[in-house]
mmCIF file of N, CA and C in Angstrom:
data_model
loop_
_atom_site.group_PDB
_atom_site.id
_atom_site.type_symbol
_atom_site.label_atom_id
_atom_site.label_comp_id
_atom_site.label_asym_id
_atom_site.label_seq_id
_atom_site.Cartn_x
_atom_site.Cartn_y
_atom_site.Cartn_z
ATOM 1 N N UNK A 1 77.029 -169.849 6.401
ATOM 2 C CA UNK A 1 76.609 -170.043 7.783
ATOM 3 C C UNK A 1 75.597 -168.944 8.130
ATOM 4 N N UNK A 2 74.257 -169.162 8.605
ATOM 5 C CA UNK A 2 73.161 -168.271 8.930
ATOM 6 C C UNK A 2 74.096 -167.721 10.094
ATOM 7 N N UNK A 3 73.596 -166.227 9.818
ATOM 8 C CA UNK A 3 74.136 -165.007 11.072
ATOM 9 C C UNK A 3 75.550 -164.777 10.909
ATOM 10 N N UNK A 4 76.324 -165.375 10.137
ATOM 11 C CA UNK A 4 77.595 -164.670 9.951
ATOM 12 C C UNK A 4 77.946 -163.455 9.255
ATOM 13 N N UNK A 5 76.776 -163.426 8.565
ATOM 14 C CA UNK A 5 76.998 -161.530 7.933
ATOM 15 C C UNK A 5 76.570 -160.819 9.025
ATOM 16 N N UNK A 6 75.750 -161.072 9.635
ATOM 17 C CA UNK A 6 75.021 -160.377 11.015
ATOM 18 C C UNK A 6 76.455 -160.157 11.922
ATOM 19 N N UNK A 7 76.932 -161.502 12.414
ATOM 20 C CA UNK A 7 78.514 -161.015 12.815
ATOM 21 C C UNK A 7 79.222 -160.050 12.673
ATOM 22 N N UNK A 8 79.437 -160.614 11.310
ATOM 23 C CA UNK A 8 80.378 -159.465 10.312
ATOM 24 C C UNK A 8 79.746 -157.778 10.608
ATOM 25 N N UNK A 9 78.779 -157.834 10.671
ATOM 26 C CA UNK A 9 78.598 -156.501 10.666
ATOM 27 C C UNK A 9 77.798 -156.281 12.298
ATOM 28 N N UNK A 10 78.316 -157.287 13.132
ATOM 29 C CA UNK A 10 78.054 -156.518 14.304
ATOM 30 C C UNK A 10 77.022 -155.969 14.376
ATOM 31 N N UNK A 11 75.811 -156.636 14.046
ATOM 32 C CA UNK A 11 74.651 -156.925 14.123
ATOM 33 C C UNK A 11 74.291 -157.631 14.923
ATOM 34 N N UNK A 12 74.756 -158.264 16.417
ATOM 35 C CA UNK A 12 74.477 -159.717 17.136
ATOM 36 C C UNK A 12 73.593 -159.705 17.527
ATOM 37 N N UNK A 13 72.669 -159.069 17.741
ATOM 38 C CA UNK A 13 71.062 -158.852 18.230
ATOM 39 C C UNK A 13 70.625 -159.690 17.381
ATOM 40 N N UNK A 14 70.523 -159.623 16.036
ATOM 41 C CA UNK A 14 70.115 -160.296 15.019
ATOM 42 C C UNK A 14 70.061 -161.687 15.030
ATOM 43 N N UNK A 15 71.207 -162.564 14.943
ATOM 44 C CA UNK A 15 71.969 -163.930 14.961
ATOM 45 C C UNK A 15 71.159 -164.721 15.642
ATOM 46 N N UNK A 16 70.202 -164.266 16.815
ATOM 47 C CA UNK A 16 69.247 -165.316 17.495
ATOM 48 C C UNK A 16 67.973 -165.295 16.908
ATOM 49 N N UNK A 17 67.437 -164.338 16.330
ATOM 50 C CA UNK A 17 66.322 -164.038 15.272
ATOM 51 C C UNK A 17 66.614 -164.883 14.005
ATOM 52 N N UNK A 18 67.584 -165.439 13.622
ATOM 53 C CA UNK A 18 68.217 -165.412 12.369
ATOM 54 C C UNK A 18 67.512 -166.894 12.731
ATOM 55 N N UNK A 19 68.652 -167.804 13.431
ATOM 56 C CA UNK A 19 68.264 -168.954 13.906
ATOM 57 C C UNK A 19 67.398 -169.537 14.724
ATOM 58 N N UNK A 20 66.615 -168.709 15.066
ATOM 59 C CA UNK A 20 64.892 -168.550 15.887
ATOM 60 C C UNK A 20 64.124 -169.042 14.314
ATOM 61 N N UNK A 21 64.392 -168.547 13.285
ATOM 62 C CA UNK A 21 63.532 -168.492 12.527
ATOM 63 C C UNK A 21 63.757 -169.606 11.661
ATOM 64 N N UNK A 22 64.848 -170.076 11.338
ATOM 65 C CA UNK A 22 64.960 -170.882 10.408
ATOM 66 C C UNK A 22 65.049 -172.366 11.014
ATOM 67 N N UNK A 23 65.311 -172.134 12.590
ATOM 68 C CA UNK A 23 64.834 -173.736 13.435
ATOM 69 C C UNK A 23 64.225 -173.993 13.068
ATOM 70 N N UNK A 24 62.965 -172.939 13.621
ATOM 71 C CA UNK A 24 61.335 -173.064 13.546
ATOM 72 C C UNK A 24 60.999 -173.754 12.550
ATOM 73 N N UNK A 25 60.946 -173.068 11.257
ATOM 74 C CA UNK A 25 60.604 -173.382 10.009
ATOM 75 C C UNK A 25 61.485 -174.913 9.836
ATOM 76 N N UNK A 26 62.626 -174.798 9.757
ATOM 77 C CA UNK A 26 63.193 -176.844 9.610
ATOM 78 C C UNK A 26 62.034 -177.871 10.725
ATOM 79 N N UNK A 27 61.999 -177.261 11.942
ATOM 80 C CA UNK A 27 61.563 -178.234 13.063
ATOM 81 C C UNK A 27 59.992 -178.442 11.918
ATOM 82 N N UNK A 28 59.426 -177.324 11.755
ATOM 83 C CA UNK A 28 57.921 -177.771 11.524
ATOM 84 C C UNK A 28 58.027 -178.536 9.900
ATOM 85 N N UNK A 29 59.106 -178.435 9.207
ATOM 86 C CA UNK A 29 59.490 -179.082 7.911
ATOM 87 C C UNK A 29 59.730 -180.729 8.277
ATOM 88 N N UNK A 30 60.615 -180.856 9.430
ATOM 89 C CA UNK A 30 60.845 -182.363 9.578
ATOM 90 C C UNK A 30 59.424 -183.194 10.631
ATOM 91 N N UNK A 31 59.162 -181.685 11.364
ATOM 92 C CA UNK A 31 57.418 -182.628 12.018
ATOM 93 C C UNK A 31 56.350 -183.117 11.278
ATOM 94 N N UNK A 32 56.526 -182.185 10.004
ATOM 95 C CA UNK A 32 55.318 -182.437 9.276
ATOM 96 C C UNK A 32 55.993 -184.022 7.857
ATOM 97 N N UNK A 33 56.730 -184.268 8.017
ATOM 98 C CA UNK A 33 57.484 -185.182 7.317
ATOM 99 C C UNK A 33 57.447 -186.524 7.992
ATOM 100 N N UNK A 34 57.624 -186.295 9.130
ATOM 101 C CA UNK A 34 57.452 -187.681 9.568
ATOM 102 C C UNK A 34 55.989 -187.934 10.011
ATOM 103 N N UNK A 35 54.890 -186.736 10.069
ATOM 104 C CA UNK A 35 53.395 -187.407 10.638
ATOM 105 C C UNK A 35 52.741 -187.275 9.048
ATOM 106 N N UNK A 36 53.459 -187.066 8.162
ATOM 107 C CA UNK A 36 52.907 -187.685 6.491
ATOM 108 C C UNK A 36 53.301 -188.992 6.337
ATOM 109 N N UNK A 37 54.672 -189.349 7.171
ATOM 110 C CA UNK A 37 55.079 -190.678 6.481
ATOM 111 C C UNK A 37 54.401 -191.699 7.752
ATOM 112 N N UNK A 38 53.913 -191.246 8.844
ATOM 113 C CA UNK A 38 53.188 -191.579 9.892
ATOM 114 C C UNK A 38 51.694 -192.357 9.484
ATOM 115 N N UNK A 39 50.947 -191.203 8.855
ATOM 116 C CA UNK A 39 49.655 -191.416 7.998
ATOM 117 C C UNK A 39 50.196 -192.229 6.776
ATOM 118 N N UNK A 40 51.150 -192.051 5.863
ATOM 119 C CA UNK A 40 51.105 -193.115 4.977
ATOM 120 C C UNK A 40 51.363 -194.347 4.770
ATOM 121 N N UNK A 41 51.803 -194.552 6.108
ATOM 122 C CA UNK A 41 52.624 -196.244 6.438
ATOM 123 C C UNK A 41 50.716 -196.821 7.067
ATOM 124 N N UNK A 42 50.337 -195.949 8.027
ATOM 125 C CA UNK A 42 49.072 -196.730 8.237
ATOM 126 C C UNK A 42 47.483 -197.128 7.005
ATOM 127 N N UNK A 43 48.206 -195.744 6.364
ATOM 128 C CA UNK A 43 47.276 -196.020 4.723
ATOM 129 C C UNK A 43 47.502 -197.760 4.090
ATOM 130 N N UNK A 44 49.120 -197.148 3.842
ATOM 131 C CA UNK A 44 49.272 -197.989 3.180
ATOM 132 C C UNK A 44 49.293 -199.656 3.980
ATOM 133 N N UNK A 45 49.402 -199.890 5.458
ATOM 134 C CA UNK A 45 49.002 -201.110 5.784
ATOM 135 C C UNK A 45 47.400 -201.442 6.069
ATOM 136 N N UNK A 46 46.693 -201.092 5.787
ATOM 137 C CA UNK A 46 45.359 -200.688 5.895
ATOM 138 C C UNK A 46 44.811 -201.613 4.059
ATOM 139 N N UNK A 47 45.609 -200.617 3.211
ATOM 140 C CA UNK A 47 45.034 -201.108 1.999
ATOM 141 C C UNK A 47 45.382 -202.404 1.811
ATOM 142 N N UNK A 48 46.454 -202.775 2.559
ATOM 143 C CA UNK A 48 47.568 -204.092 2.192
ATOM 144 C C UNK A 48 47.039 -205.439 3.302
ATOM 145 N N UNK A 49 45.523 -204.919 4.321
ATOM 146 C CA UNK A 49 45.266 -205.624 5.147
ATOM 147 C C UNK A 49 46.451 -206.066 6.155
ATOM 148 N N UNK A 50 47.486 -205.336 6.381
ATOM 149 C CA UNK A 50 47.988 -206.113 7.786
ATOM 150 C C UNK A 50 47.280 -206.167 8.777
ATOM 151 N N UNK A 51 47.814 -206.875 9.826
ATOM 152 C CA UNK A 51 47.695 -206.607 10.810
ATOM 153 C C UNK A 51 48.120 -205.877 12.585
ATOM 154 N N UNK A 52 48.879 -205.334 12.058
ATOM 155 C CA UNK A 52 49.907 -204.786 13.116
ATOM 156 C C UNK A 52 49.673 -203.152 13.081
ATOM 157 N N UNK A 53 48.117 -202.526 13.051
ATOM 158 C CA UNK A 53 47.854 -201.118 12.335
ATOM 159 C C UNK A 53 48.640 -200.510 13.817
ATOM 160 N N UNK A 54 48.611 -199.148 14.025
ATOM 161 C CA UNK A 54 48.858 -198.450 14.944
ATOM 162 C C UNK A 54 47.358 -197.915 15.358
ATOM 163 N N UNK A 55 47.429 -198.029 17.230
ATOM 164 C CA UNK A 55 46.224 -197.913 17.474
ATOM 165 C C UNK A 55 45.934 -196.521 17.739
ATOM 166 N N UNK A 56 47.055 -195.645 17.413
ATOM 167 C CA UNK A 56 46.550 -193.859 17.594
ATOM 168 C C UNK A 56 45.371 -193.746 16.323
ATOM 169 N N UNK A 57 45.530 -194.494 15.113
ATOM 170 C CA UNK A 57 45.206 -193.753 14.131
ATOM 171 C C UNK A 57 43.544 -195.265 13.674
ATOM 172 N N UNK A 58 43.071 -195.770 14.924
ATOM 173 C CA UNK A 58 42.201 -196.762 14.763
ATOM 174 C C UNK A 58 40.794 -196.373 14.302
ATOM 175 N N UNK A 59 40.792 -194.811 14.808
ATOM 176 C CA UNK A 59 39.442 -194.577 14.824
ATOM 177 C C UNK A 59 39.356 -193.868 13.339
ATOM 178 N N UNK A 60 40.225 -193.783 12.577
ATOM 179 C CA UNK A 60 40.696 -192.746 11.572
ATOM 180 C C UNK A 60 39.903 -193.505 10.359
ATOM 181 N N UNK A 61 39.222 -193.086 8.775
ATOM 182 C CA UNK A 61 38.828 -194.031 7.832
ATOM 183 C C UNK A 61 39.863 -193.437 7.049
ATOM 184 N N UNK A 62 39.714 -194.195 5.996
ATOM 185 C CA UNK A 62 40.939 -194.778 5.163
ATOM 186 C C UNK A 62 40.702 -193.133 4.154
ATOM 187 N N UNK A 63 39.649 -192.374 3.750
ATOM 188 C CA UNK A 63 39.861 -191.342 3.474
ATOM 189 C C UNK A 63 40.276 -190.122 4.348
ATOM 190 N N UNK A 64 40.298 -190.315 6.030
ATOM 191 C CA UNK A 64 40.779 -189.264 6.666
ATOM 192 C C UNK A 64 41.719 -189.452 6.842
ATOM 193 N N UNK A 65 42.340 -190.585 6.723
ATOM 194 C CA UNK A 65 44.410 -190.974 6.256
ATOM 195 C C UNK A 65 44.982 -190.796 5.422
ATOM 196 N N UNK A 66 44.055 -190.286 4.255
ATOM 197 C CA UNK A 66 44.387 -189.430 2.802
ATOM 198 C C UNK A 66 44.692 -187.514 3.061
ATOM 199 N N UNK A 67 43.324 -187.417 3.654
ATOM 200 C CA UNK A 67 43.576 -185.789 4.150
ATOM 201 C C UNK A 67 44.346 -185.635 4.950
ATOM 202 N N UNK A 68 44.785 -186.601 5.976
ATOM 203 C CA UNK A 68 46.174 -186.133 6.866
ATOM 204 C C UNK A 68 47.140 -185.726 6.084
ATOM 205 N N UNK A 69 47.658 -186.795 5.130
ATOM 206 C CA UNK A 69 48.836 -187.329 4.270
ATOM 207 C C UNK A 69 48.630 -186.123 3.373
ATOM 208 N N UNK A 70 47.496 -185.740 2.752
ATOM 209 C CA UNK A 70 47.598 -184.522 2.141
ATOM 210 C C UNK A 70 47.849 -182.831 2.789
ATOM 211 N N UNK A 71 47.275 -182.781 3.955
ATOM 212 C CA UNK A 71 47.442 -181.747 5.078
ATOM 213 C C UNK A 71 48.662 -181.641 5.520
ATOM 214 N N UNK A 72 49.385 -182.712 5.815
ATOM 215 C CA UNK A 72 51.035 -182.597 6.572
ATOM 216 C C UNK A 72 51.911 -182.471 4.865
ATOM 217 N N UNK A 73 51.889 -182.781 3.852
ATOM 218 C CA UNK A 73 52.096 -182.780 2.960
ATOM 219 C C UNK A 73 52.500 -181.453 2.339
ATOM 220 N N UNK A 74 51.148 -180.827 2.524
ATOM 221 C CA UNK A 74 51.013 -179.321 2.084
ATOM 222 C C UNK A 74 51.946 -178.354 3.164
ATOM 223 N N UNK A 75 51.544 -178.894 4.407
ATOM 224 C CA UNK A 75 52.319 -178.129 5.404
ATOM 225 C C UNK A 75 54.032 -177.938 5.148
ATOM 226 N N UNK A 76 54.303 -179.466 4.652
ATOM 227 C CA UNK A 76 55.867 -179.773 5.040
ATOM 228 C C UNK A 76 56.302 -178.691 3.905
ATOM 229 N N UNK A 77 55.814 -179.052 2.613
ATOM 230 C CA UNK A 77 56.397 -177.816 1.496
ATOM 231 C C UNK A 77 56.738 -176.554 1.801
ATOM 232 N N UNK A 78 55.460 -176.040 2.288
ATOM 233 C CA UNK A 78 55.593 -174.994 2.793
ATOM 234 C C UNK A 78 56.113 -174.704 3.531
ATOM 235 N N UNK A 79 56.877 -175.385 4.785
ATOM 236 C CA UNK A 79 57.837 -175.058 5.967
ATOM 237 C C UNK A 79 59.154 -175.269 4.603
ATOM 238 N N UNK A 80 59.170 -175.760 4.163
ATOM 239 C CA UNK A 80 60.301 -175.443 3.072
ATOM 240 C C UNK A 80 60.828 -174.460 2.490
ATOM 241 N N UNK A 81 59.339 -173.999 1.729
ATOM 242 C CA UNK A 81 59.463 -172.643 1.134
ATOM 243 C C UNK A 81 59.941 -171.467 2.571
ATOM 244 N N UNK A 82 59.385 -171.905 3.777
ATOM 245 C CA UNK A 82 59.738 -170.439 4.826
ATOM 246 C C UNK A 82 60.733 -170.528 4.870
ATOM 247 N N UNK A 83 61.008 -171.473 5.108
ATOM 248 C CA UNK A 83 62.754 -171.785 5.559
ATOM 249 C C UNK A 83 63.532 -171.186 4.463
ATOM 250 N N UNK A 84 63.485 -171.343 3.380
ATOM 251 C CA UNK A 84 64.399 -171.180 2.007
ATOM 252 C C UNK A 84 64.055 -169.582 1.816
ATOM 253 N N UNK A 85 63.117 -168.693 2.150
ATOM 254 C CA UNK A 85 62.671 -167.383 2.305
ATOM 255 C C UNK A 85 63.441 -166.563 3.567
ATOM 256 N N UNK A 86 63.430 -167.265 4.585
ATOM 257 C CA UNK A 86 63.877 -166.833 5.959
ATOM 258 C C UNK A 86 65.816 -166.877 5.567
ATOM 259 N N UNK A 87 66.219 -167.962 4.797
ATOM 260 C CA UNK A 87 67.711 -167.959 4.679
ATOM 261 C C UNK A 87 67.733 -167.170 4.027
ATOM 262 N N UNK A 88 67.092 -166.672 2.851
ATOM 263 C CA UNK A 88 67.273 -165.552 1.589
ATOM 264 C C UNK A 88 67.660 -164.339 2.131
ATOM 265 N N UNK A 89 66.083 -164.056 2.955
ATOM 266 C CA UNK A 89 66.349 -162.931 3.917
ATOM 267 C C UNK A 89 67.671 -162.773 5.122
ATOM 268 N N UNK A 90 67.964 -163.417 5.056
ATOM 269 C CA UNK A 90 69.769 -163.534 6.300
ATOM 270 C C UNK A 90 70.278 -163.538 5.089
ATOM 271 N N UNK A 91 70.583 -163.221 4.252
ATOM 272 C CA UNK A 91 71.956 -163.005 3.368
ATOM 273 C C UNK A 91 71.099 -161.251 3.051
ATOM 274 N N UNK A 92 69.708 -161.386 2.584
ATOM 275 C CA UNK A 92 69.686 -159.685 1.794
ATOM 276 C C UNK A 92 69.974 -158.826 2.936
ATOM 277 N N UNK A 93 69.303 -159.382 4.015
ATOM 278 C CA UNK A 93 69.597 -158.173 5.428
ATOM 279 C C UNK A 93 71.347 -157.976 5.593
ATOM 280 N N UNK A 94 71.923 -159.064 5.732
ATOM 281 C CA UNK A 94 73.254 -158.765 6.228
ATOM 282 C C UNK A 94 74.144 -158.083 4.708
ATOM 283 N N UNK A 95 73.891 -158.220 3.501
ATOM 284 C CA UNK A 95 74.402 -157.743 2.809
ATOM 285 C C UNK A 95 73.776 -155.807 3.115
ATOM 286 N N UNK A 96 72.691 -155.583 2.654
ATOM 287 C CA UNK A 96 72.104 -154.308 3.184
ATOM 288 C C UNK A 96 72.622 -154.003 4.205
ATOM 289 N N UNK A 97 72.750 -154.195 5.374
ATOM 290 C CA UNK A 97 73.470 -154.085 6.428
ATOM 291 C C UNK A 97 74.638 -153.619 6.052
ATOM 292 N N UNK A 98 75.442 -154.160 5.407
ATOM 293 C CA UNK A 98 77.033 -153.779 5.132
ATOM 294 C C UNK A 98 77.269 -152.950 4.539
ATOM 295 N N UNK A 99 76.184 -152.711 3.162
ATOM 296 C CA UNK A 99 76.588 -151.674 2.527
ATOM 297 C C UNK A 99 75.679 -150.147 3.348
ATOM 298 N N UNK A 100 75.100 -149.868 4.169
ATOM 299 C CA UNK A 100 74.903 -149.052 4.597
ATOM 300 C C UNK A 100 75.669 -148.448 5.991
ATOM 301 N N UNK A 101 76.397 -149.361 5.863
ATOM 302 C CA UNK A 101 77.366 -149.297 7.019
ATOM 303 C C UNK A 101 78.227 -147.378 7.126
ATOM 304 N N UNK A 102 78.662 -147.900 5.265
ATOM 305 C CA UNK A 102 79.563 -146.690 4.390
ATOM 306 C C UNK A 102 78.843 -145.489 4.301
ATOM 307 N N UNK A 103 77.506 -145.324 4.941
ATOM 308 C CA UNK A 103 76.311 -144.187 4.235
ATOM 309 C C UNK A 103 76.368 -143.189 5.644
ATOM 310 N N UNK A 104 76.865 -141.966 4.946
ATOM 311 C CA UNK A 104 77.370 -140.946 5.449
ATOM 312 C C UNK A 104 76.071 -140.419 6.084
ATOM 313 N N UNK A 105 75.810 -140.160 8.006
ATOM 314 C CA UNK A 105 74.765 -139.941 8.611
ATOM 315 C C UNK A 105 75.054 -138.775 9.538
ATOM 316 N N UNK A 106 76.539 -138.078 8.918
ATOM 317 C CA UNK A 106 76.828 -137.022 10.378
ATOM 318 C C UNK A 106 75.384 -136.072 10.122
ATOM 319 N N UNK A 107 75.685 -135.235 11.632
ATOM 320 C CA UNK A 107 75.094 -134.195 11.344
ATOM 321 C C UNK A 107 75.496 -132.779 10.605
ATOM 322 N N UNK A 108 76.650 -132.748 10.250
ATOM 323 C CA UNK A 108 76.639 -132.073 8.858
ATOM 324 C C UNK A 108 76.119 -131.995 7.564
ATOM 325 N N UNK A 109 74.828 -132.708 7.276
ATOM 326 C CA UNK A 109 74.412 -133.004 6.344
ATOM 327 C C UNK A 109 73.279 -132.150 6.153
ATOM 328 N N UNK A 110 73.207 -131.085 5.376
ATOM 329 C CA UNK A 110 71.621 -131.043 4.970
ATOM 330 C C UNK A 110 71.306 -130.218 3.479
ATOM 331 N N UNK A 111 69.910 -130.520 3.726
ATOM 332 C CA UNK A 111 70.015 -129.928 1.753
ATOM 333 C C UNK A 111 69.353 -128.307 1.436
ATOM 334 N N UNK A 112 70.255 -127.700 0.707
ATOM 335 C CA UNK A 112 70.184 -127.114 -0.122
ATOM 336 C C UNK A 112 68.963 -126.787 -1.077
ATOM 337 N N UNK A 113 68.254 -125.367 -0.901
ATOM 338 C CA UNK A 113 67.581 -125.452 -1.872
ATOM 339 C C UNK A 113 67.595 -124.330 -3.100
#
């Protein structure tokens, strides 16, 4: 569960950053997924001559329904990869987090030379 090491270590400042970030990154993963499959349904009724095109995409030629499909394409991966980077990072932070928890910071500390 994103932000439960953050919990755990009473970190809660964190937990809305945590899931701020990895919304983000899903929301723009599933936006860019459906305006690829958006552009490729009108590609593909276009090549197939229907008739029932969608009239947002009328003024569009059949190669700038390729660069969409390739543009939202490229995008969606990549909101993948953030997302799968952003969860990585919520486990290394909250683990780091924990183990520095134990790391001795009095002010009795100093060095010797």
């Amino acid at each position: 569960l994103p932000g439960a090491g953050q919990a755990y270590n009473k970190s809660y400042w964190k937990i809305p950053l945590v899931y701020a970030a990895i919304g983000t990154s899903t929301y723009a993963y599933f936006w860019n997924q459906k305006k690829y499959n958006s552009y490729r349904t009108e590609y593909k009724k276009r090549i197939a001559n229907e008739t029932d095109l969608n009239p947002n995409y009328s003024s569009l030629s059949k190669d700038q329904l390729i660069q969409a499909q390739k543009f939202h394409q490229k995008n969606r991966d990549l909101s993948l990869l953030v997302t799968v980077a952003f969860y990585a990072l919520n486990i290394i932070d909250a683990n780091v987090d924990a183990h520095l928890q134990q790391f001795n910071v009095n002010g009795k500390l100093f060095l010797k030379q």
